[in-house]
Amino acid sequence: MGLNGMMAGGPTPGGDGEDNIFTRDRGPTASEKRVRQVLVIGGALLVLLVVWMYLQGGENRAIKAMSPVQREALFMETRESFRLMCTGDAGTRFIERCQKQAEFLARFDECDDACHKEIAPMLRSSVR
């Protein structure tokens, strides 16, 4: 067989017909596959964590981006809505909505100690 036979992956000249072991790529070992899988899964989880953290701060960024007048108006409107719907006996009928409003109000700088005391019963950590 000539040079063309060797380049096409044929047997080595003068050999007994076996393929040359250096002409084939060695596949990854089981441990290399496992390391690659762990790195890919770890990287994907890290990306998901970063995206989740970014999205969690979105509401805070939106509140901070408002002008002081707009922010105060939204705070006052939300607090009044909270008082009407969530204080007294009415709050038990709208528990999920009241919890969301309480968490939203807690994000405002305008929510002082009195505000925090008012919304505390509806914050998810204190509701059982």
Coordinates of C-alpha atoms in Angstrom, one line a residue:
M1 CA 0.0 0.0 0.0
G2 CA 1.3 3.4 -0.8
L3 CA 1.3 6.8 0.8
N4 CA -2.4 7.3 -0.1
G5 CA -3.3 4.2 1.9
M6 CA -1.6 5.6 5.0
M7 CA -3.2 9.0 4.7
A8 CA -6.6 7.4 4.4
G9 CA -6.2 5.7 7.7
G10 CA -5.1 2.4 6.3
P11 CA -2.7 0.0 8.0
T12 CA 0.8 1.0 8.7
P13 CA 3.4 0.0 6.2
G14 CA 5.2 -3.2 7.1
G15 CA 2.7 -3.9 9.9
D16 CA 0.5 -6.9 10.3
G17 CA -2.7 -5.1 9.2
E18 CA -3.5 -3.6 12.6
D19 CA -4.4 0.1 12.7
N20 CA -1.9 2.5 14.2
I21 CA -3.1 3.4 17.8
F22 CA -1.9 7.0 17.2
T23 CA -4.4 7.6 14.3
R24 CA -7.5 7.4 16.5
D25 CA -8.6 9.9 19.1
R26 CA -8.8 8.7 22.6
G27 CA -12.3 9.3 24.1
P28 CA -12.7 10.9 27.5
T29 CA -12.5 8.7 30.5
A30 CA -15.4 8.2 32.9
S31 CA -13.9 10.6 35.5
E32 CA -13.3 13.3 32.8
K33 CA -16.9 13.0 31.7
R34 CA -18.0 13.3 35.4
V35 CA -15.8 16.4 35.9
R36 CA -17.2 18.0 32.7
Q37 CA -20.8 17.3 33.8
V38 CA -20.2 18.8 37.2
L39 CA -18.6 21.9 35.7
V40 CA -21.5 22.4 33.2
I41 CA -24.2 21.9 35.9
G42 CA -22.3 24.1 38.4
G43 CA -22.0 26.8 35.7
A44 CA -25.7 26.6 34.8
L45 CA -26.7 26.8 38.5
L46 CA -24.4 29.8 39.0
V47 CA -26.0 31.6 36.0
L48 CA -29.5 30.9 37.4
L49 CA -28.5 32.2 40.8
V50 CA -27.1 35.4 39.4
V51 CA -30.3 36.0 37.2
W52 CA -32.5 35.2 40.2
M53 CA -30.6 37.7 42.4
Y54 CA -30.9 40.3 39.7
L55 CA -34.6 39.9 39.3
Q56 CA -35.2 40.0 43.1
G57 CA -33.7 43.5 43.2
G58 CA -35.8 44.7 40.3
E59 CA -38.6 46.1 42.4
N60 CA -36.1 47.9 44.6
R61 CA -34.3 49.4 41.6
A62 CA -37.7 50.6 40.2
I63 CA -38.6 52.2 43.5
K64 CA -35.2 53.9 43.8
A65 CA -35.5 55.2 40.2
M66 CA -38.7 57.1 41.0
S67 CA -38.7 60.7 41.8
P68 CA -39.3 61.5 45.5
V69 CA -42.7 62.9 44.8
Q70 CA -43.8 59.8 42.8
R71 CA -42.3 57.4 45.3
E72 CA -44.1 59.2 48.2
A73 CA -47.4 59.2 46.3
L74 CA -47.1 55.4 45.5
F75 CA -46.2 54.7 49.1
M76 CA -49.1 56.7 50.5
E77 CA -51.6 55.1 48.1
T78 CA -50.3 51.6 48.8
R79 CA -50.3 52.2 52.6
E80 CA -53.9 53.5 52.5
S81 CA -54.9 50.4 50.4
F82 CA -53.2 48.2 52.9
R83 CA -55.0 49.8 55.8
L84 CA -58.4 49.4 54.1
M85 CA -57.9 45.8 53.1
C86 CA -55.6 44.3 55.6
T87 CA -56.2 45.7 59.0
G88 CA -58.9 44.3 61.3
D89 CA -61.1 41.4 60.1
A90 CA -60.8 42.2 56.4
G91 CA -57.2 41.1 56.3
T92 CA -58.0 37.4 56.8
R93 CA -60.0 37.3 53.6
F94 CA -57.1 38.8 51.5
I95 CA -54.2 37.2 53.2
E96 CA -52.0 36.7 50.1
R97 CA -52.6 40.2 48.8
C98 CA -52.0 41.7 52.2
Q99 CA -48.7 39.8 52.5
K100 CA -47.6 41.1 49.1
Q101 CA -48.5 44.7 50.0
A102 CA -46.7 44.4 53.3
E103 CA -43.6 43.2 51.7
F104 CA -43.9 46.0 49.1
L105 CA -44.3 48.7 51.7
A106 CA -41.3 47.4 53.6
R107 CA -39.1 48.2 50.6
F108 CA -39.8 51.9 50.8
D109 CA -37.5 54.2 52.8
E110 CA -40.6 56.1 53.8
C111 CA -41.8 53.1 55.8
D112 CA -40.8 54.2 59.3
D113 CA -41.1 52.4 62.6
A114 CA -44.8 53.0 62.8
C115 CA -45.2 51.6 59.3
H116 CA -43.2 48.5 60.1
K117 CA -45.3 47.9 63.2
E118 CA -48.4 48.2 61.2
I119 CA -47.4 45.8 58.4
A120 CA -45.5 43.3 60.7
P121 CA -48.5 41.0 61.3
M122 CA -48.8 40.5 57.5
L123 CA -45.2 39.9 56.7
R124 CA -44.8 36.2 55.6
S125 CA -42.2 35.5 58.2
S126 CA -44.6 36.3 61.0
V127 CA -47.7 34.7 59.4
R128 CA -48.2 31.0 60.2

